[in-house]
Tab-separated table of C-alpha atoms and ligand atoms in Angstrom:
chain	number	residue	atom	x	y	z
A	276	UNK	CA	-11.596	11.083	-7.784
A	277	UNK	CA	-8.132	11.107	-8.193
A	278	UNK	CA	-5.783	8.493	-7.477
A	279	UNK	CA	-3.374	8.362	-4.722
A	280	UNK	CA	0.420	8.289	-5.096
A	281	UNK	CA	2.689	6.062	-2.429
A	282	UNK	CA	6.417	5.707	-3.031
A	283	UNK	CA	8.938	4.073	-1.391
A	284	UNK	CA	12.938	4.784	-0.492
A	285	UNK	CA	15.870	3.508	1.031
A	286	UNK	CA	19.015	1.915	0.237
A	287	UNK	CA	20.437	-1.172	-1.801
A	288	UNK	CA	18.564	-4.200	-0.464
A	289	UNK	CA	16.242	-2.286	1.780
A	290	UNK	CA	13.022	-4.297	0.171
A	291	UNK	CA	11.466	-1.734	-1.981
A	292	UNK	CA	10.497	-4.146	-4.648
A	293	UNK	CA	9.470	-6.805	-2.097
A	294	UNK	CA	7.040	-4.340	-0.234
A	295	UNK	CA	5.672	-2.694	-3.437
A	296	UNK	CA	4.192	-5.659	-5.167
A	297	UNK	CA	3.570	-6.748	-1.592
A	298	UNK	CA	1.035	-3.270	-1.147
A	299	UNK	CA	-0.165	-3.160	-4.976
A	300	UNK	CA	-1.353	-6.830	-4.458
A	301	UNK	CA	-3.464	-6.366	-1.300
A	302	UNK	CA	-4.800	-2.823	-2.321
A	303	UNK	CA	-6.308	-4.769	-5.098
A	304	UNK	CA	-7.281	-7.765	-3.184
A	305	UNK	CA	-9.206	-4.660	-1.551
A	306	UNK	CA	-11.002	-3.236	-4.612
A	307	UNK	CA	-8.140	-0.983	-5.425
A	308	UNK	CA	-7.195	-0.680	-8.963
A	309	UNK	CA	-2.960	0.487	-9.059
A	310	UNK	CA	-0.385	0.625	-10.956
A	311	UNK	CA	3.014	-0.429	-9.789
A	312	UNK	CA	6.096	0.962	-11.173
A	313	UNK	CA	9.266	2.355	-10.529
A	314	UNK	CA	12.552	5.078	-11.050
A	315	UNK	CA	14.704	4.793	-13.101
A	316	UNK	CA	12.318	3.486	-15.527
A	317	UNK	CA	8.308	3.234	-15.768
A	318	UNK	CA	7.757	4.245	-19.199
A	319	UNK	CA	9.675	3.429	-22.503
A	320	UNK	CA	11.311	6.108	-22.889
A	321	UNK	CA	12.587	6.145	-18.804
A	322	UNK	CA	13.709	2.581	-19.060
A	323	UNK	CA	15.789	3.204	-22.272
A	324	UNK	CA	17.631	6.364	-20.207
A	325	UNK	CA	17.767	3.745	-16.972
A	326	UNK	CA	19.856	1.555	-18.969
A	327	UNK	CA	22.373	4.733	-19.413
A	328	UNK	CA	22.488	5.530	-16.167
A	329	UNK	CA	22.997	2.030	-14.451
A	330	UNK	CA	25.253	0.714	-17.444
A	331	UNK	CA	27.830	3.478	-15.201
A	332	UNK	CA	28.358	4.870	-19.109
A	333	UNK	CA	26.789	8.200	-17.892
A	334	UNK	CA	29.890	8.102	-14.728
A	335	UNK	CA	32.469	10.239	-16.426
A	336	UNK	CA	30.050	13.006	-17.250
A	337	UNK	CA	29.711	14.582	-13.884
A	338	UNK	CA	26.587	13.710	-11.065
A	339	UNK	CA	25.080	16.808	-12.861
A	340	UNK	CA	24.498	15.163	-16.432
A	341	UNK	CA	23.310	12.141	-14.255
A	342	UNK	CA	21.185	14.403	-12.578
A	343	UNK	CA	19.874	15.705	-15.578
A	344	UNK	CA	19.388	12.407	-17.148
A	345	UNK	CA	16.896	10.832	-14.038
A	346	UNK	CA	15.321	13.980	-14.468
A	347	UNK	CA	14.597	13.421	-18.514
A	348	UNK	CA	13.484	9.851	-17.553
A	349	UNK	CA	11.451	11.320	-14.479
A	350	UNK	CA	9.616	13.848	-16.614
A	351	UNK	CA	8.798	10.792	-19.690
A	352	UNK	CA	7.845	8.902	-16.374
A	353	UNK	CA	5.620	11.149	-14.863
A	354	UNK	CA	3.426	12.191	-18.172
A	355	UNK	CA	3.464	8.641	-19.769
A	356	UNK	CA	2.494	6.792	-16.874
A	357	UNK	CA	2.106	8.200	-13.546
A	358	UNK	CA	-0.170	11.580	-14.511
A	359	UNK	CA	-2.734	9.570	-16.296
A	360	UNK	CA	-3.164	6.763	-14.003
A	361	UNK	CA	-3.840	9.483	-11.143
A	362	UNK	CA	-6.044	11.321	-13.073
A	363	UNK	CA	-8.181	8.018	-14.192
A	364	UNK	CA	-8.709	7.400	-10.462
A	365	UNK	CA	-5.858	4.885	-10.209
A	366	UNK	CA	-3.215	4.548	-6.971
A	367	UNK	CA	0.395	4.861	-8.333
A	368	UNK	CA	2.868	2.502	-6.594
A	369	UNK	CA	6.418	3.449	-7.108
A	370	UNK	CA	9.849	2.200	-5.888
A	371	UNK	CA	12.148	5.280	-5.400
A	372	UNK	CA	10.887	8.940	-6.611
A	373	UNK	CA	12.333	12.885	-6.258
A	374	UNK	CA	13.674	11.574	-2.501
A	375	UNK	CA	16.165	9.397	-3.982
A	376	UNK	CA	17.477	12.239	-6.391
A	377	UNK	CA	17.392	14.174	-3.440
A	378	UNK	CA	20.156	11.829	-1.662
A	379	UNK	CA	22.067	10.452	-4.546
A	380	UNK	CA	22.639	13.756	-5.917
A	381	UNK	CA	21.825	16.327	-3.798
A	382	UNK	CA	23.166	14.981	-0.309
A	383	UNK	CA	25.491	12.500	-1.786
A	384	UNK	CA	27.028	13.878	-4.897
A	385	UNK	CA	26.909	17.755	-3.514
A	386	UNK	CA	24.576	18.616	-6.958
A	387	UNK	CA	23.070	21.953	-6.077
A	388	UNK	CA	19.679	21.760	-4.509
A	389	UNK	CA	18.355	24.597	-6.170
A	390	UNK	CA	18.821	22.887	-9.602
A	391	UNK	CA	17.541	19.167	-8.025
A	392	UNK	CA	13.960	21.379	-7.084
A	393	UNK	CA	14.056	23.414	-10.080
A	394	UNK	CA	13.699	20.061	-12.430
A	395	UNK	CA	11.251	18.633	-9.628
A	396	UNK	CA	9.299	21.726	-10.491
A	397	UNK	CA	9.223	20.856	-14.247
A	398	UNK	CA	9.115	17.557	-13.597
A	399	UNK	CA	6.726	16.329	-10.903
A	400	UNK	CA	4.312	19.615	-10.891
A	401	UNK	CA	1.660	18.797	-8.510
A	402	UNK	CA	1.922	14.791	-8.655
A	403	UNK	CA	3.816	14.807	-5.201
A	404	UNK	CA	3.414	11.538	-3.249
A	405	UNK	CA	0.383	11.831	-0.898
A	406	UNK	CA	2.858	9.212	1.299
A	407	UNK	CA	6.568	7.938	1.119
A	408	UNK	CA	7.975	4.993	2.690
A	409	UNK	CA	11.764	5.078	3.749
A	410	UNK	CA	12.776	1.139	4.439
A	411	UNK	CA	15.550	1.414	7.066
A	412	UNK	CA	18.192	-0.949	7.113
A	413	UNK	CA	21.763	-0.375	7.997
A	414	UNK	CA	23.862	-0.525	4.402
A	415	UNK	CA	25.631	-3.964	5.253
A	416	UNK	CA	22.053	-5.802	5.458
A	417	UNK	CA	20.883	-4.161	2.401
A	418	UNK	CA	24.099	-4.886	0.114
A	419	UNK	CA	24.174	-8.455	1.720
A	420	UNK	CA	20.598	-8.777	0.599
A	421	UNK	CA	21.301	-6.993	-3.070
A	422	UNK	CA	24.289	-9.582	-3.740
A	423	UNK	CA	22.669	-12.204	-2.529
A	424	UNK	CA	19.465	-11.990	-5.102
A	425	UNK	CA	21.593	-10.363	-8.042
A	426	UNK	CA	23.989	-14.005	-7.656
A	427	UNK	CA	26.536	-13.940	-10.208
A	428	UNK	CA	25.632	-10.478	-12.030
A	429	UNK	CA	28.072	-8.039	-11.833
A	430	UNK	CA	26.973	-4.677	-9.700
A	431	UNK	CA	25.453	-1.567	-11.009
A	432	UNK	CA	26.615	1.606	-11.079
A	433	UNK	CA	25.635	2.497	-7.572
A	434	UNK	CA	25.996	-1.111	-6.178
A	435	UNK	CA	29.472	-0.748	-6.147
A	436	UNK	CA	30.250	2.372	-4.233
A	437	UNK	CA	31.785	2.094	-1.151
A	438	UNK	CA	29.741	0.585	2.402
A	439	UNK	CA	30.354	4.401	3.708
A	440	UNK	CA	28.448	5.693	0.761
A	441	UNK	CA	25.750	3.567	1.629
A	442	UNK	CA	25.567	4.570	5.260
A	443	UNK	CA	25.752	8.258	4.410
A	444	UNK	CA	22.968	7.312	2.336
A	445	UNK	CA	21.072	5.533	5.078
A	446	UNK	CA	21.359	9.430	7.016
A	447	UNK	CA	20.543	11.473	4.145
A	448	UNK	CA	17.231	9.143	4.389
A	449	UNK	CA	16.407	9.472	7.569
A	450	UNK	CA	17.480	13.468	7.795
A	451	UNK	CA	14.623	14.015	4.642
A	452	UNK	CA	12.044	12.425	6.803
A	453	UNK	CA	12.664	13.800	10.086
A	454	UNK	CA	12.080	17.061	7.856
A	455	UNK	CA	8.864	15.792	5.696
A	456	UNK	CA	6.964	14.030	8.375
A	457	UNK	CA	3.329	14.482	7.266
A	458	UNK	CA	4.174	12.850	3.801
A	459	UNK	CA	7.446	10.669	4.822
A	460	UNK	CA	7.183	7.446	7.278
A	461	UNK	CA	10.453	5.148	8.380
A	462	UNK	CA	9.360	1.739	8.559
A	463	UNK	CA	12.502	-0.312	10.013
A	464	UNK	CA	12.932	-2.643	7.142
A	465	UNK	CA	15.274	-5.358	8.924
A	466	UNK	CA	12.081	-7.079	10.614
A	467	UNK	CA	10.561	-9.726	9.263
A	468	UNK	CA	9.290	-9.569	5.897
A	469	UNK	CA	5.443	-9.811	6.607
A	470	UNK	CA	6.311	-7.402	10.065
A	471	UNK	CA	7.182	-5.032	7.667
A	472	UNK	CA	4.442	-5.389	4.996
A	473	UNK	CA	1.757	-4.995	8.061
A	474	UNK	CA	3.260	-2.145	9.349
A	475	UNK	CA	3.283	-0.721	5.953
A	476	UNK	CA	-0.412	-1.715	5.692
A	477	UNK	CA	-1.407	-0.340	8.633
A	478	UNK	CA	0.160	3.002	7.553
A	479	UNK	CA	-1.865	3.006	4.522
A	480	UNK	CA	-4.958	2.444	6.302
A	481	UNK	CA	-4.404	4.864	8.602
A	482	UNK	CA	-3.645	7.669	6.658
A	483	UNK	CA	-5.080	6.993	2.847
A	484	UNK	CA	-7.981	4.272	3.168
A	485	UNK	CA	-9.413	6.204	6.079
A	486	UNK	CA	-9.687	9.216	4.337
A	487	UNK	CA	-11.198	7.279	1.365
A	488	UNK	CA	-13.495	5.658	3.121
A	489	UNK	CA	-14.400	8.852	4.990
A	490	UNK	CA	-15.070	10.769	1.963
A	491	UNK	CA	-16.907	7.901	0.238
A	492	UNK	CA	-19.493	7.790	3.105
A	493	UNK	CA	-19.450	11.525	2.714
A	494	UNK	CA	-20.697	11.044	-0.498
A	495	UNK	CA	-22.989	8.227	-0.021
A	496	UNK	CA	-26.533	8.943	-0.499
B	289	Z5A	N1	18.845	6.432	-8.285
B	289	Z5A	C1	19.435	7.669	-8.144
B	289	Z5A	O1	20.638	7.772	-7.913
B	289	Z5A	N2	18.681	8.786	-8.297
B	289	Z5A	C2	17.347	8.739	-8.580
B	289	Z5A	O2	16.695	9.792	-8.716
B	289	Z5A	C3	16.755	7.436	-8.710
B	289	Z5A	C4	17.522	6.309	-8.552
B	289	Z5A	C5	15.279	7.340	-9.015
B	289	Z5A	C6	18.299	2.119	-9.047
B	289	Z5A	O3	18.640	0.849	-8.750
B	289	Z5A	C7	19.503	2.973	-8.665
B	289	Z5A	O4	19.283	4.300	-9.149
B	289	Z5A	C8	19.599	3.071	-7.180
B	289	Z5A	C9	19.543	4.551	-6.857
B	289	Z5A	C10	19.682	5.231	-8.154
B	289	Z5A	N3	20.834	2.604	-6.699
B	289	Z5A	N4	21.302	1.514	-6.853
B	289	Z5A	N5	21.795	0.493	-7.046
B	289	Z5A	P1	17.691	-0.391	-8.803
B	289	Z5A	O5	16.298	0.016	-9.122
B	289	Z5A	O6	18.311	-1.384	-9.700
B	289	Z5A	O7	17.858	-0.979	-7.379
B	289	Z5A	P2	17.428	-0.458	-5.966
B	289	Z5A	O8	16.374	0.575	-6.094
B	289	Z5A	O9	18.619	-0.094	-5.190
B	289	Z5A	O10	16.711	-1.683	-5.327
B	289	Z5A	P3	17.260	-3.090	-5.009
B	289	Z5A	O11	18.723	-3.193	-4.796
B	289	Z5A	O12	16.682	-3.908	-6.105
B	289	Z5A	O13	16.656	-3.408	-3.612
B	289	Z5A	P4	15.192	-3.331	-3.008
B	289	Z5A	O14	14.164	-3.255	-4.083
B	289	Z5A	O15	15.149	-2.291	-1.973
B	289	Z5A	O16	15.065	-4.738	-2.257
B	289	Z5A	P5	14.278	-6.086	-2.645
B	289	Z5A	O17	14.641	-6.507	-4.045
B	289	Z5A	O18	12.852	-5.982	-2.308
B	289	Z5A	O19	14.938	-7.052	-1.585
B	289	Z5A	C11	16.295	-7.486	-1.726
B	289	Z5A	C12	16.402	-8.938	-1.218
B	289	Z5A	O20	16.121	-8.944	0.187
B	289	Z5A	C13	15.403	-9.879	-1.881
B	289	Z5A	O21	16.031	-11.100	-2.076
B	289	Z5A	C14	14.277	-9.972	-0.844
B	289	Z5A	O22	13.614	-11.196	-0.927
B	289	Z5A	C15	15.032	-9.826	0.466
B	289	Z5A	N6	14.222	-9.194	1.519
B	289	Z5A	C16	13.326	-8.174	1.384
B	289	Z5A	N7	12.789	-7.848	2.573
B	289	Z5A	C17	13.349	-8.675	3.488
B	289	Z5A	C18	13.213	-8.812	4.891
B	289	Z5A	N8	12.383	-8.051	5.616
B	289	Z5A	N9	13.964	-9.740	5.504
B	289	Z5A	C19	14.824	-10.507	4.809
B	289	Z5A	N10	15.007	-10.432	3.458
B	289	Z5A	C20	14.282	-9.524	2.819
């Protein structure tokens, strides 16, 4: 059977990272065999072009090369790692996905829409996320949060935009699951961590292992 495919969103800070290792580790405490990994990035190819994009080099182009360019490392992504793992029966755990070009890009930097769904189209195919997580936090939480793990490092190339940017990003978040609500759920990410990880739990439970174990008993001589 195939696998199932969970990714999460948000902003800067929002505890993607946190909450997917958090998920992989107790789906496998739970039998579950998953691979966690995440955008920009996943694959060798992806995390050479994530590099690019991050570095800020890729800035001066235009929001459309940069949209181009997560959609190169999105489409190495997708048939080096996430495709197969599906396919081999594995769940696919990734922090951010085609809703955060959606809001960087398309709500954000005003790239056309039809272009961001025409490379989802040659990108993603059919491996859509069965479920998305959007971690809500306002942006000065998250960016306190981001500076306060990344210490001395300087800020990436979306780091540094301005705390409005962030906000409007927070919206353009919330606006994609109010219109996606079978596959998108807002989990209010400024709660306590393990608040958050149960409610994401429960989620999963709910609408994936139910449905697993439904069709297992199905099955079941
Ligand atoms: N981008 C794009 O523009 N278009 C696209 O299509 C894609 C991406 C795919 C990738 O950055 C950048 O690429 C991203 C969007 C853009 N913008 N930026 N910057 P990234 O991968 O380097 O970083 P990120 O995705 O923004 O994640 P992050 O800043 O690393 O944050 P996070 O993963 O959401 O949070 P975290 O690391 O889990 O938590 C942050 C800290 O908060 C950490 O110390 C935690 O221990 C703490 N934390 C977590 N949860 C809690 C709670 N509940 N309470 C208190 N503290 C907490």
């Amino acid at each position: 059977m195939r696998g199932k495919f969970i990714t999460f969103e948000g902003g800067e800070g929002s505890g993607k990272s946190t909450h997917t290792a958090a998920l992989a580790e107790r789906l496998r405490a739970r039998g579950i065999d998953c691979v966690l990994t995440r955008e920009p990035g996943g694959s060798a190819g992806a995390e050479i072009i994530r590099h690019i994009i991050l570095s800020g080099i890729a800035k001066p182009l235009g929001v459309e090369t940069e949209t181009i360019l997560f959609a190169a490392a999105r489409d190495d992504h997708v048939r080096v790692t996430i495709e197969p793992a599906l396919n081999a029966g594995q769940w696919v755990i990734c922090d951010r996905f085609i809703d955060s070009t959606r809001v960087y890009q398309g709500a954000l930097g005003k790239v056309d829409m039809k272009l961001i769904r025409s490379l989802e189209r040659v990108t993603v195919g059919p491996n859509v996320p069965d479920l998305t997580f959007v971690l809500d936090v306002p942006a000065n939480v998250g960016l306190a949060r981001a500076k306060t793990r990344r210490g001395a490092a300087a800020a990436d190339r979306f780091e540094s935009e301005a705390v409005e940017f962030h906000e409007d990003l927070r919206r353009a978040f919330l606006v994609l699951a109010e219109r996606e609500p079978k596959r998108i759920v807002v989990i209010d990410g400024r709660a306590p961590r393990d608040v958050v990880a149960e409610r994401i739990w429960a989620t999963v439970e709910e609408r994936l292992l139910g449905g697993a174990v439904a069709a297992a008993e199905t099955v079941a001589p």
